[in-house]
Short mmCIF file of the C-alpha atoms (twelve columns), coordinates in Angstrom:
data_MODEL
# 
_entry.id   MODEL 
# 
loop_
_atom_site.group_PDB 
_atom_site.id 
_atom_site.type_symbol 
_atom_site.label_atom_id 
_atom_site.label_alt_id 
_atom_site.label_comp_id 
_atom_site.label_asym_id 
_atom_site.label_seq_id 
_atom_site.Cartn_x 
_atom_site.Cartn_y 
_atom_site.Cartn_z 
_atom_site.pdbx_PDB_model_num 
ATOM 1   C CA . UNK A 1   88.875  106.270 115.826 1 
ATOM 2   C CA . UNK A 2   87.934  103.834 118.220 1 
ATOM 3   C CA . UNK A 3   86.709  99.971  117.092 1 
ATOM 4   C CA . UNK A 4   82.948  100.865 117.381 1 
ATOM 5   C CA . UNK A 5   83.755  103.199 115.181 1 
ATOM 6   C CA . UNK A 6   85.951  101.438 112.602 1 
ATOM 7   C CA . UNK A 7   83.032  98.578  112.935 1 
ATOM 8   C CA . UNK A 8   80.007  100.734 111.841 1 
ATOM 9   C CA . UNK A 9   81.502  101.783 109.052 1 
ATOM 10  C CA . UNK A 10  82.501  98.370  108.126 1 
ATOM 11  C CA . UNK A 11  78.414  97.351  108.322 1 
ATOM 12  C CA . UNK A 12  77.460  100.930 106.665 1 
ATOM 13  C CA . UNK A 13  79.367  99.325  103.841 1 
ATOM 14  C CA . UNK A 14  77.494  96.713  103.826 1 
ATOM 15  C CA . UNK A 15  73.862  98.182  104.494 1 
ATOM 16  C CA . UNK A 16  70.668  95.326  103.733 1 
ATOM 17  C CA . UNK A 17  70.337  96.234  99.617  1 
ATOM 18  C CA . UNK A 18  73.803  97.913  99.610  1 
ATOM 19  C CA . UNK A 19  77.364  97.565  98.464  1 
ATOM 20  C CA . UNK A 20  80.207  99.274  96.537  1 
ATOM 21  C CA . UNK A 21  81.212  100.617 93.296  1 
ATOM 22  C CA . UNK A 22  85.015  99.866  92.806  1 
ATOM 23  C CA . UNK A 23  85.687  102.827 90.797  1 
ATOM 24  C CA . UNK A 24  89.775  102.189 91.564  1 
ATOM 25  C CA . UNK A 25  90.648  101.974 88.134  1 
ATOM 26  C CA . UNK A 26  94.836  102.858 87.663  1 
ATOM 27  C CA . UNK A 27  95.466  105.140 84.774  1 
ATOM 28  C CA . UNK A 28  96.842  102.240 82.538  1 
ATOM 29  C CA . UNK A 29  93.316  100.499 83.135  1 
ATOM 30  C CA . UNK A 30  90.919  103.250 82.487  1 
ATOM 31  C CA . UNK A 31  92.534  104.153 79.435  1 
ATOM 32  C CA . UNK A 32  92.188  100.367 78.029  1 
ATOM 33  C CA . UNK A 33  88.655  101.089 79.194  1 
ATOM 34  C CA . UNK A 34  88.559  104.321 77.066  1 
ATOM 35  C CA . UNK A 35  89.855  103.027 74.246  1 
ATOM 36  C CA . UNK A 36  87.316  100.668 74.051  1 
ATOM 37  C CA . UNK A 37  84.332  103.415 73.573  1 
ATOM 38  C CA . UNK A 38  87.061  106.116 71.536  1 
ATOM 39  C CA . UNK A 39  87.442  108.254 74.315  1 
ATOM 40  C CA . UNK A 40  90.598  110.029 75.068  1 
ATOM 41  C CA . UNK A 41  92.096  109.230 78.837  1 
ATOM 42  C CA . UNK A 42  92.529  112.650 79.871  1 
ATOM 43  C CA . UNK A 43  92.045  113.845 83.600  1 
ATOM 44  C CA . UNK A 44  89.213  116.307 82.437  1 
ATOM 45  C CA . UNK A 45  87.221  113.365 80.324  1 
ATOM 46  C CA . UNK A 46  88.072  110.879 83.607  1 
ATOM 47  C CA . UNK A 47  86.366  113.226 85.939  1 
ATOM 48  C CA . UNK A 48  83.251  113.381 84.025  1 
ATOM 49  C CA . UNK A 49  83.088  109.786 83.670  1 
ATOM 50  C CA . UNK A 50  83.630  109.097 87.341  1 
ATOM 51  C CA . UNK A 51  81.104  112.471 88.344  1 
ATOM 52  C CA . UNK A 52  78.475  110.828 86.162  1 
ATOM 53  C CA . UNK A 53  78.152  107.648 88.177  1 
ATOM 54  C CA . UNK A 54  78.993  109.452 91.476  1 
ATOM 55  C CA . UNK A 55  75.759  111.960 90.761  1 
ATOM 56  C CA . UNK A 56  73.376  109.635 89.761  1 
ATOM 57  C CA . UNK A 57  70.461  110.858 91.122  1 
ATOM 58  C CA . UNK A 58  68.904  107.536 93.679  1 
ATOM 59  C CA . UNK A 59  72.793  105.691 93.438  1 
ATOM 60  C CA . UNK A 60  72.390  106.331 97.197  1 
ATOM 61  C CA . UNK A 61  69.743  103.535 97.268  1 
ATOM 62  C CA . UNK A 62  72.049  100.830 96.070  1 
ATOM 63  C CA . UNK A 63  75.613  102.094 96.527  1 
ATOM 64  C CA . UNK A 64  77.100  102.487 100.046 1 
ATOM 65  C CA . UNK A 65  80.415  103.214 98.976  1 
ATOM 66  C CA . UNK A 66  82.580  103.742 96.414  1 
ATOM 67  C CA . UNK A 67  86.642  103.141 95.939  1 
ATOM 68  C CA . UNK A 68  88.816  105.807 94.446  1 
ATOM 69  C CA . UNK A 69  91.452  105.806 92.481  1 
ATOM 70  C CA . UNK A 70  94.860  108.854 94.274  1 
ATOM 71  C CA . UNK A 71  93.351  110.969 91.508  1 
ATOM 72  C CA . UNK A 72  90.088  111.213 91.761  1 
ATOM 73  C CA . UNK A 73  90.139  111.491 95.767  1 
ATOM 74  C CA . UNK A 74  92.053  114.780 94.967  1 
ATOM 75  C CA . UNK A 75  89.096  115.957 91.877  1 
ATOM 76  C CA . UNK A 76  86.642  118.680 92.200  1 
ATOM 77  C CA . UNK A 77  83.623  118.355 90.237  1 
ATOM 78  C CA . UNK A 78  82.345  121.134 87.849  1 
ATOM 79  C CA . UNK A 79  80.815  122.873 90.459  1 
ATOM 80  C CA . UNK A 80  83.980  123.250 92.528  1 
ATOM 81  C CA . UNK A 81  82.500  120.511 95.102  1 
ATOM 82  C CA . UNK A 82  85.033  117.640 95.786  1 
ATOM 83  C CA . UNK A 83  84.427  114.572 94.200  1 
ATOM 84  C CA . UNK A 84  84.162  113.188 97.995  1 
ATOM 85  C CA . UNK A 85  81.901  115.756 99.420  1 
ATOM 86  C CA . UNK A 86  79.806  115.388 96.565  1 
ATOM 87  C CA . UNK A 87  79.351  111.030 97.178  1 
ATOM 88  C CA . UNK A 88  78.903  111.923 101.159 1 
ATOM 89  C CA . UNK A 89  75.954  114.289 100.192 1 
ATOM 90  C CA . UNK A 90  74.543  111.786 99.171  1 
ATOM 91  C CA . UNK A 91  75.626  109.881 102.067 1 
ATOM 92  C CA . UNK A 92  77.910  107.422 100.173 1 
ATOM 93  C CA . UNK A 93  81.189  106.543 101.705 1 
ATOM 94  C CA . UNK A 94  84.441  107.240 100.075 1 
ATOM 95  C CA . UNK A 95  87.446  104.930 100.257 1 
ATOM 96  C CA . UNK A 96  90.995  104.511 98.627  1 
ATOM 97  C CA . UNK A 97  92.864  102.124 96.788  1 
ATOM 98  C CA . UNK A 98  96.523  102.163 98.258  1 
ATOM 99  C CA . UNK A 99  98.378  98.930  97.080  1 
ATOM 100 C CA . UNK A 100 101.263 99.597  94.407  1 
ATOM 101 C CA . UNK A 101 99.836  97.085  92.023  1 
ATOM 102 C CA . UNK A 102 101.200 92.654  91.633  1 
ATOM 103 C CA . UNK A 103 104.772 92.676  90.381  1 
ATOM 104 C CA . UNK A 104 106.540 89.517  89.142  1 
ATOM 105 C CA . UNK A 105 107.449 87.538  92.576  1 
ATOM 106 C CA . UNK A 106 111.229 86.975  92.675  1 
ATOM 107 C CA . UNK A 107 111.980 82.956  92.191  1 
ATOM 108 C CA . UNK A 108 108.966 82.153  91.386  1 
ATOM 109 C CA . UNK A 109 107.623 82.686  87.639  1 
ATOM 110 C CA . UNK A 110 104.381 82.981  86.906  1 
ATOM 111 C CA . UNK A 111 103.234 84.069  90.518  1 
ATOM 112 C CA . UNK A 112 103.295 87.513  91.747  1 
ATOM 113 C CA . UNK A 113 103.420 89.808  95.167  1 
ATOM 114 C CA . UNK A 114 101.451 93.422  95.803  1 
ATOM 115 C CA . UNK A 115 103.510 96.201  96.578  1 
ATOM 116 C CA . UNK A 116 102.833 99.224  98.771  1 
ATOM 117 C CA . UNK A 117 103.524 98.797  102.529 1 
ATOM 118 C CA . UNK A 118 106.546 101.049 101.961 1 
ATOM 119 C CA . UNK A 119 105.373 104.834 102.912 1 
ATOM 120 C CA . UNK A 120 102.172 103.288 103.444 1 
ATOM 121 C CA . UNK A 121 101.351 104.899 107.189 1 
ATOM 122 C CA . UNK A 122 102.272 108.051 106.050 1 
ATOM 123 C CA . UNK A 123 100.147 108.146 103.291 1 
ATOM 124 C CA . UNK A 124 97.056  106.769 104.504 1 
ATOM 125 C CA . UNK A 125 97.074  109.707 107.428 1 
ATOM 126 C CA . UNK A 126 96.954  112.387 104.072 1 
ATOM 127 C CA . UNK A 127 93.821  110.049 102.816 1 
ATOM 128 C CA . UNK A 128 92.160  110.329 106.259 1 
ATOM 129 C CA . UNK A 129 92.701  113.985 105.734 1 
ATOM 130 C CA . UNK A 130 91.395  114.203 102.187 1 
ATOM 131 C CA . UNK A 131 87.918  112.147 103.813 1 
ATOM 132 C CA . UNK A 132 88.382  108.557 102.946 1 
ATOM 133 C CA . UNK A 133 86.453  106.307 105.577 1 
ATOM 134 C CA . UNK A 134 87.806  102.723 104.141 1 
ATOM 135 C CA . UNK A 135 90.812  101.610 102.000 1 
ATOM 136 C CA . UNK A 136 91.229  98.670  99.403  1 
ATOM 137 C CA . UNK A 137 94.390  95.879  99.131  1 
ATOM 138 C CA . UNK A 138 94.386  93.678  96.434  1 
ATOM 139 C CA . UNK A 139 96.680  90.417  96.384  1 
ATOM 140 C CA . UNK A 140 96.162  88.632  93.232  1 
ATOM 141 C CA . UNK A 141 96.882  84.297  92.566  1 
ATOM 142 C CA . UNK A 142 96.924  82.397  89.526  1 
ATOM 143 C CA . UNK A 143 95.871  78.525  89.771  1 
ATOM 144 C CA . UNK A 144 97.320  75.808  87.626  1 
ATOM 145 C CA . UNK A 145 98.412  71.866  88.399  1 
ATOM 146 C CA . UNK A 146 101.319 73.068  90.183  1 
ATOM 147 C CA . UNK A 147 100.219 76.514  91.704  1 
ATOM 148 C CA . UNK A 148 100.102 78.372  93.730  1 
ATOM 149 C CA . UNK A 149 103.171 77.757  95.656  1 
ATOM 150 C CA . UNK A 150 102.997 78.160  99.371  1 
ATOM 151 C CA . UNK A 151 105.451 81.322  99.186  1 
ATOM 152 C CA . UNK A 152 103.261 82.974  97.147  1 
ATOM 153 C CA . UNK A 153 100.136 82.743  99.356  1 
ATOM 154 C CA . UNK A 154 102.339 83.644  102.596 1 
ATOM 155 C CA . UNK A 155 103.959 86.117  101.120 1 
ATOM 156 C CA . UNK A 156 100.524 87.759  99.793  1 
ATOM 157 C CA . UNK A 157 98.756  87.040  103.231 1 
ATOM 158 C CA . UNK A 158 101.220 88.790  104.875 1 
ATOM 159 C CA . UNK A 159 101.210 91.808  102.981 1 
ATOM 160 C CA . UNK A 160 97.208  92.174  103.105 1 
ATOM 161 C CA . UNK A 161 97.781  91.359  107.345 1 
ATOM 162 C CA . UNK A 162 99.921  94.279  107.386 1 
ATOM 163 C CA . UNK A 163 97.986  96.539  105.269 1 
ATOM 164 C CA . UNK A 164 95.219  95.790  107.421 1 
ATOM 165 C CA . UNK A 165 96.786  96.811  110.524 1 
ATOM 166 C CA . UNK A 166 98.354  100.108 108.960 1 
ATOM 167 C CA . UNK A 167 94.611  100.979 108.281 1 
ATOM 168 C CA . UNK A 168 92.981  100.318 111.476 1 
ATOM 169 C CA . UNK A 169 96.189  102.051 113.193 1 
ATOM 170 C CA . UNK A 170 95.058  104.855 110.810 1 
ATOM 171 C CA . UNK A 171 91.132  104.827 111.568 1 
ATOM 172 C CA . UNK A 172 90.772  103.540 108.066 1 
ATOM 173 C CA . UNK A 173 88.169  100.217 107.467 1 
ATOM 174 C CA . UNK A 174 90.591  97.713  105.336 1 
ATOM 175 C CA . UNK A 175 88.776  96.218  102.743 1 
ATOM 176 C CA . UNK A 176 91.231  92.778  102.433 1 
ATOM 177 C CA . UNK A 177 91.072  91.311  98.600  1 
ATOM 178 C CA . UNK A 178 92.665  87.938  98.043  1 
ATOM 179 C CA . UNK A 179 91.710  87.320  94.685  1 
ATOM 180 C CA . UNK A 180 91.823  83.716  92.819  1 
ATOM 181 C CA . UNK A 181 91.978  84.409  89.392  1 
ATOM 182 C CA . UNK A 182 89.745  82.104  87.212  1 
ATOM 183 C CA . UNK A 183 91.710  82.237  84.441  1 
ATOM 184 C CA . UNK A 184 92.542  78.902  83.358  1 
ATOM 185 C CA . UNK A 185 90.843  75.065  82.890  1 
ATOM 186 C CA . UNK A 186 90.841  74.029  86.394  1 
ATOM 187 C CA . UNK A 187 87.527  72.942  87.795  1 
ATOM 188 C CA . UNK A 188 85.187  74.569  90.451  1 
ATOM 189 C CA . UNK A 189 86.899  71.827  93.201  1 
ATOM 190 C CA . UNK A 190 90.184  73.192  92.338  1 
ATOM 191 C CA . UNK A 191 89.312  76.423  92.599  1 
ATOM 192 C CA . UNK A 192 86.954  75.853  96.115  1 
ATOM 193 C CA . UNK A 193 89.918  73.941  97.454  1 
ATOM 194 C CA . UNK A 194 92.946  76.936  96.315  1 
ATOM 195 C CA . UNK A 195 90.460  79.745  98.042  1 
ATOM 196 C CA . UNK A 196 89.927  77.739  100.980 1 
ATOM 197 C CA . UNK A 197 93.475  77.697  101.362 1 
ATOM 198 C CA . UNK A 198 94.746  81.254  100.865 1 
ATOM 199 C CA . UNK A 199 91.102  82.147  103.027 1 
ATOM 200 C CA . UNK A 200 93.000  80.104  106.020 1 
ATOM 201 C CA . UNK A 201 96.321  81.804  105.137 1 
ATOM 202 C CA . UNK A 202 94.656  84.700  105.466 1 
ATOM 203 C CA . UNK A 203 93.022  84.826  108.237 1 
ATOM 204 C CA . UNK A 204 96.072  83.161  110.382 1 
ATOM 205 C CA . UNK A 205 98.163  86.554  109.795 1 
ATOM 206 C CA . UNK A 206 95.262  89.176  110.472 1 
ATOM 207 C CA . UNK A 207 95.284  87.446  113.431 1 
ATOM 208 C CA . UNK A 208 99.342  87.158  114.011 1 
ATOM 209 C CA . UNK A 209 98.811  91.044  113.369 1 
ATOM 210 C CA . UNK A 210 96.149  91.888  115.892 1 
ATOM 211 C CA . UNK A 211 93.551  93.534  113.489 1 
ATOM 212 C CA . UNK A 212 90.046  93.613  114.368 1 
ATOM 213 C CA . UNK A 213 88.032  91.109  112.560 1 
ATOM 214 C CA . UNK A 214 84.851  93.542  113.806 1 
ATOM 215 C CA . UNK A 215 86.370  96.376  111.488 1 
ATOM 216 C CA . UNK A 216 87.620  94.918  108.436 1 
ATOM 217 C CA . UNK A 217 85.318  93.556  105.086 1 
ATOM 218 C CA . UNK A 218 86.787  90.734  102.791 1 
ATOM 219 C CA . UNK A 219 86.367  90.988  99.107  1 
ATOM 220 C CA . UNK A 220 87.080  88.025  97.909  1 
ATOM 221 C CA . UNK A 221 86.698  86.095  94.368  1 
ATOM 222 C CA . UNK A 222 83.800  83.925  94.035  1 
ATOM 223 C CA . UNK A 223 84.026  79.981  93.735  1 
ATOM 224 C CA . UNK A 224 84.181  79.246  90.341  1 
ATOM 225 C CA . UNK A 225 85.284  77.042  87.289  1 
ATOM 226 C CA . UNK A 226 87.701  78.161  85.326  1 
ATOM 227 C CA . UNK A 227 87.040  79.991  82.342  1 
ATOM 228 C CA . UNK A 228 88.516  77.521  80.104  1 
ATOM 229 C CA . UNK A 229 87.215  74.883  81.422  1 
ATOM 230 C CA . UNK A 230 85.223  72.674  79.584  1 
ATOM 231 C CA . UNK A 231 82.857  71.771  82.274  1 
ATOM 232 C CA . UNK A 232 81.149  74.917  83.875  1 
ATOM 233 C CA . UNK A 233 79.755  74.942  87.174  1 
ATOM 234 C CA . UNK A 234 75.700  76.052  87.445  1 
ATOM 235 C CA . UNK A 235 74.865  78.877  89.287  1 
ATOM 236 C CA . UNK A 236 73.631  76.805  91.792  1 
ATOM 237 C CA . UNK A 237 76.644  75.177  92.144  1 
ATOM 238 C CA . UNK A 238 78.891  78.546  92.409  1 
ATOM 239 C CA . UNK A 239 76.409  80.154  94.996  1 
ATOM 240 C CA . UNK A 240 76.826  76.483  97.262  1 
ATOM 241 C CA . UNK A 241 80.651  75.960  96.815  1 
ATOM 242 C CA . UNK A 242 81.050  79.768  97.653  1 
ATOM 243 C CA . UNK A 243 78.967  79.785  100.741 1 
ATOM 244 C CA . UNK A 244 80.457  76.426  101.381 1 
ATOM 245 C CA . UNK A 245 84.249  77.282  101.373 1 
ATOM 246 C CA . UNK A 246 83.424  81.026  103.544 1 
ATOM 247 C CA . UNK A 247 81.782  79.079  106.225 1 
ATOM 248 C CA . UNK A 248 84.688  76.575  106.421 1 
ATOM 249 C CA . UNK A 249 87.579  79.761  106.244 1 
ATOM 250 C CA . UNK A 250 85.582  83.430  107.119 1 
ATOM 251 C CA . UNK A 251 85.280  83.698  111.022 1 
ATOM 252 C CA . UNK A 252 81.447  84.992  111.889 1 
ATOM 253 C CA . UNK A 253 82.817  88.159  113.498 1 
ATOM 254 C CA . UNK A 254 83.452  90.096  110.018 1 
ATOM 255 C CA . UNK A 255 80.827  92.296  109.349 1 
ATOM 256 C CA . UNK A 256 80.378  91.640  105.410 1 
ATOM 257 C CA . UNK A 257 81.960  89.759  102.449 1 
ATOM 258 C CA . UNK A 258 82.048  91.860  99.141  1 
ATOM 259 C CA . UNK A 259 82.915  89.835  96.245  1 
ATOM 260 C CA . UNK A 260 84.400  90.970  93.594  1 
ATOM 261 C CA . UNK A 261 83.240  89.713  89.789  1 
ATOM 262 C CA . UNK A 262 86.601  88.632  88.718  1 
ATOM 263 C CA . UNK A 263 85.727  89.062  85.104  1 
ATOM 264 C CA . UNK A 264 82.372  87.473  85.166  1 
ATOM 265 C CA . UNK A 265 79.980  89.378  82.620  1 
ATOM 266 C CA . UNK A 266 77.144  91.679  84.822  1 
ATOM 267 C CA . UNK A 267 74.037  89.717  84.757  1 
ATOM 268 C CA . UNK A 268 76.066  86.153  85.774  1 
ATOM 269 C CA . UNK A 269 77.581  88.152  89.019  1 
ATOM 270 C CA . UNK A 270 74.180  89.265  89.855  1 
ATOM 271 C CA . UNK A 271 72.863  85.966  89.395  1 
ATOM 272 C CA . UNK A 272 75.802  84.153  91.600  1 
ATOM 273 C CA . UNK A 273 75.378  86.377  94.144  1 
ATOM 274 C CA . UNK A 274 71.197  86.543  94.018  1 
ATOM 275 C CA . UNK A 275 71.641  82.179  94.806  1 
ATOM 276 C CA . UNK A 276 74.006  82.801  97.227  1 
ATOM 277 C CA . UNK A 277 71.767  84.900  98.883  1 
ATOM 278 C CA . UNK A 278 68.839  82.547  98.727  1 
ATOM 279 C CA . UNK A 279 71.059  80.159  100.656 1 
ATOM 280 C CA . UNK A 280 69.692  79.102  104.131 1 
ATOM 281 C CA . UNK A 281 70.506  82.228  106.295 1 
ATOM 282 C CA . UNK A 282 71.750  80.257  109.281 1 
ATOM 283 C CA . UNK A 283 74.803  79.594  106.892 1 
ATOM 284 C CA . UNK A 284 75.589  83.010  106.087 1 
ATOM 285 C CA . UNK A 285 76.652  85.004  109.328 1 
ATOM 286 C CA . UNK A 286 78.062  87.790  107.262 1 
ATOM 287 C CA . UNK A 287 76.283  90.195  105.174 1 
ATOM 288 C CA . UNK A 288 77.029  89.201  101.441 1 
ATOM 289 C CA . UNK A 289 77.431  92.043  99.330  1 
ATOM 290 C CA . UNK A 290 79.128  93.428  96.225  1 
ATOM 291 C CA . UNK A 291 82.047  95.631  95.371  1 
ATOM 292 C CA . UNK A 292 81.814  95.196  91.781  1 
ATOM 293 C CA . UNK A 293 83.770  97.361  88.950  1 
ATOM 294 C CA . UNK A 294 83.401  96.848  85.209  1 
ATOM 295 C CA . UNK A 295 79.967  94.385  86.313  1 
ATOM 296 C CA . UNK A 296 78.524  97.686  87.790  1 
ATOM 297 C CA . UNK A 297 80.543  100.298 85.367  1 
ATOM 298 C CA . UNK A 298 80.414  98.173  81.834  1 
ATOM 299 C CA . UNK A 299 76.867  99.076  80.470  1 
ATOM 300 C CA . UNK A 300 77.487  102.605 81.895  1 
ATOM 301 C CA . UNK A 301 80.308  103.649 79.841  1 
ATOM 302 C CA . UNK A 302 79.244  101.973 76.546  1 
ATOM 303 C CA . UNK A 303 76.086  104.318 76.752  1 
ATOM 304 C CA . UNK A 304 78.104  107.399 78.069  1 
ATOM 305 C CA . UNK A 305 80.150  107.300 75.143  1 
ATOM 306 C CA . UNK A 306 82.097  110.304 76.025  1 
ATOM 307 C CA . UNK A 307 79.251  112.224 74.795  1 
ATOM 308 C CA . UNK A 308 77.823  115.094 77.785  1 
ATOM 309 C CA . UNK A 309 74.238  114.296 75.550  1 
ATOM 310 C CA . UNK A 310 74.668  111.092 76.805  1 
ATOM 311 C CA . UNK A 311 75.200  111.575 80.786  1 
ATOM 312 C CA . UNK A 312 71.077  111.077 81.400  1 
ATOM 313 C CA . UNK A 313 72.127  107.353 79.910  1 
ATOM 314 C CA . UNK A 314 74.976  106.544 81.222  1 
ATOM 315 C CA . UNK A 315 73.071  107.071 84.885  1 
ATOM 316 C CA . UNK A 316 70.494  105.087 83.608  1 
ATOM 317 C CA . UNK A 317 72.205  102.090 83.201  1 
ATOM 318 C CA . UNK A 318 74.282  102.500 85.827  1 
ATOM 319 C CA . UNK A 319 71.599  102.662 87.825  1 
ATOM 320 C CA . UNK A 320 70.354  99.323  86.422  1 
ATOM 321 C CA . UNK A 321 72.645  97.564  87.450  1 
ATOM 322 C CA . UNK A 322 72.951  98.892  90.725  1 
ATOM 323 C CA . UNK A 323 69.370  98.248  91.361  1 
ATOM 324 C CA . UNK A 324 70.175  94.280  90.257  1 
ATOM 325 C CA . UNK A 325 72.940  93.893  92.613  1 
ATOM 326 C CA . UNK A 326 70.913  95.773  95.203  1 
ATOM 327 C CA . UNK A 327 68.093  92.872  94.786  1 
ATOM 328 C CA . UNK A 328 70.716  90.389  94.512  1 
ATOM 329 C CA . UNK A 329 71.577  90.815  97.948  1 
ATOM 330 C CA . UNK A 330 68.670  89.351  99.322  1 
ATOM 331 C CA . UNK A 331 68.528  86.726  96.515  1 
ATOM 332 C CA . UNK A 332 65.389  88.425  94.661  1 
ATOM 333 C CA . UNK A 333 67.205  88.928  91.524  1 
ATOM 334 C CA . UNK A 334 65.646  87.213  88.470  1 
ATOM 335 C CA . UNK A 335 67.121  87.539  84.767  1 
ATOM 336 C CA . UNK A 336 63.436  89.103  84.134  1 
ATOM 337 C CA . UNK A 337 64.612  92.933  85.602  1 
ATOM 338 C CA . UNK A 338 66.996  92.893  82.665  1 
ATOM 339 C CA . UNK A 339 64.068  93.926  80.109  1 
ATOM 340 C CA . UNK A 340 65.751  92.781  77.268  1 
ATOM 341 C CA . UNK A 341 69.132  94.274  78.467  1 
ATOM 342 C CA . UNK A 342 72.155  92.169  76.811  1 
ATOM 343 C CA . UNK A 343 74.760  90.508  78.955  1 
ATOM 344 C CA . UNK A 344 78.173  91.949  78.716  1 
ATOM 345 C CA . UNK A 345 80.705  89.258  78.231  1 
ATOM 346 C CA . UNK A 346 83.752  90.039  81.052  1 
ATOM 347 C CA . UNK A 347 87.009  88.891  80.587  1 
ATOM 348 C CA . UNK A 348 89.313  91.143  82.709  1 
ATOM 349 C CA . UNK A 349 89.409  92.241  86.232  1 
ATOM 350 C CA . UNK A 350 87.236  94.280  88.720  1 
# 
């Protein structure tokens, strides 16, 4: 796959009114998610959950993409169609999540490191084969007074750098995540000035390791205070320290930013990234976009249930939401196209 090639899937990704569903969830995590609505975690019930939202009649509108979990790249709907044929009907991109998860980081408590790289070549070519278009890293960085150290963002920059260069070797699009958690009391200025430093970090090694800026998307967190913090930011103040911070750190010649909600409840993520979007367009020479999980999925699964009544439902407010984010990136989202529909208070990650 050449670089034209690796860069127009990159910008299919991130289509005017488009983004993704990260539907990545690790067995551990969609189980907590089960529990939550009384669902057994069983592959059959986690096929119908994930066929529900990959079905939705119209997603196609709204969703350009969606990131899969090794399971469900390898699941066959009831109809015998693969999960992946059936989202590329539909004309929907599939990707993969590949890192091994943050484990502790040796010598340095309280901070971790993402695992994968080993095996990784070999088992992105058997995702190429199984149809996946893009792939998804996530590095993971906890603030306080003292962190994070500079080991831990080199060591994480590194590891998404090489990951990135694995995938374009492989004709894969690398989504790069260097996430800032929010947990925590620090302010919004701690938090812009921590991203703008693991951005730079960043950046620096995908360049040391020669991958194409053209044919890569960053999903990173969004600039934001702390959710202990006593003093939150507005979301006028998010959407300018955001823009802010990726015009100081994100080079012009990547195709799209797709932030992650980072445990921000559904209607506040489409409202940060609506303002960001109203932002003066000279600023923003990437496409803004979405790859959101439990902001996209939450309202979904409550209605679902579990229940195959309740399918026709849990579309329907899937769809929702994917029609708020889809407004949201071009900053016409208003809290008036909930009708009434509650927010969702977040506290975990995408």
């Amino acid at each position: 796959m050449t670089a034209n090639d690796l860069n127009a899937i990159a910008r299919a990704l991130v289509a005017p009114g488009k983004g993704i569903l990260a539907a990545d969830e690790s067995s551990p995590t969609i189980k907590k998610r089960f529990d939550s609505i009384g669902v057994e975690s069983t592959e059959e019930n986690r096929r119908d959950y994930r066929e529900m939202l990959f079905s939705a009649p119209g997603s196609e509108a709204h969703i350009s993409g969606v990131i899969l979990y090794d399971e469900t790249l390898r699941q066959k709907a009831k109809d015998g169609r693969r999960l992946v044929d059936l989202l590329e009907s539909k004309g929907i991109v599939p990707g993969i999540k590949v890192d091994a998860g943050a484990k502790e980081l040796a010598g340095h408590p309280g901070e971790k490191v993402t695992e994968g790289l080993d095996g990784l070549r070999e088992r992105l070519a058997e995702y190429v084969d199984l149809g996946a278009k893009f792939a998804k890293w996530r590095a993971v960085i906890a603030i306080t007074d003292s962190l994070p150290s500079r080991t831990c963002i080199e060591v994480n920059a590194h590891g998404l750098a090489r990951y990135a260069a694995l995938c374009q070797e492989a004709g894969i699009v690398p989504i790069v995540e260097p996430e800032v958690l929010m947990d925590g009391r620090h302010t919004i200025a701690r938090s812009e000035a921590v991203t703008g430093e693991i951005l730079n970090e960043t950046f620096e090694q995908l360049h040391r390791q020669g991958v194409s800026l053209e044919g890569m998307l960053l999903k990173p967190n969004m600039v934001l205070s702390g959710y202990e913090c006593p003093e939150q930011a507005s979301v006028e103040e998010v959407a300018e320290a955001t823009v802010r911070t990726f015009e100081r750190f994100v080079p012009a010649a990547v195709p799209g930013i797709v932030f992650l909600s980072g445990g921000q409840s559904d209607v506040l993520a489409s409202a940060h990234l609506s303002a960001m979007n109203r932002l003066d367009a000279a600023r923003r020479p990437w496409q803004l976009s979405f790859s959101y999980g439990r902001a996209l999925q939450a309202p979904a699964l409550k209605a679902w249930s579990g229940k195959p009544e309740n399918v026709g439902a849990g579309q329907a407010a899937y769809m929702h939401r994917a029609a708020c984010n889809g407004a949201a990136r071009t900053g016409a989202y208003d809290a008036s196209m909930e009708q009434g529909a509650a927010s969702v208070k977040l506290v975990s990650q995408d």
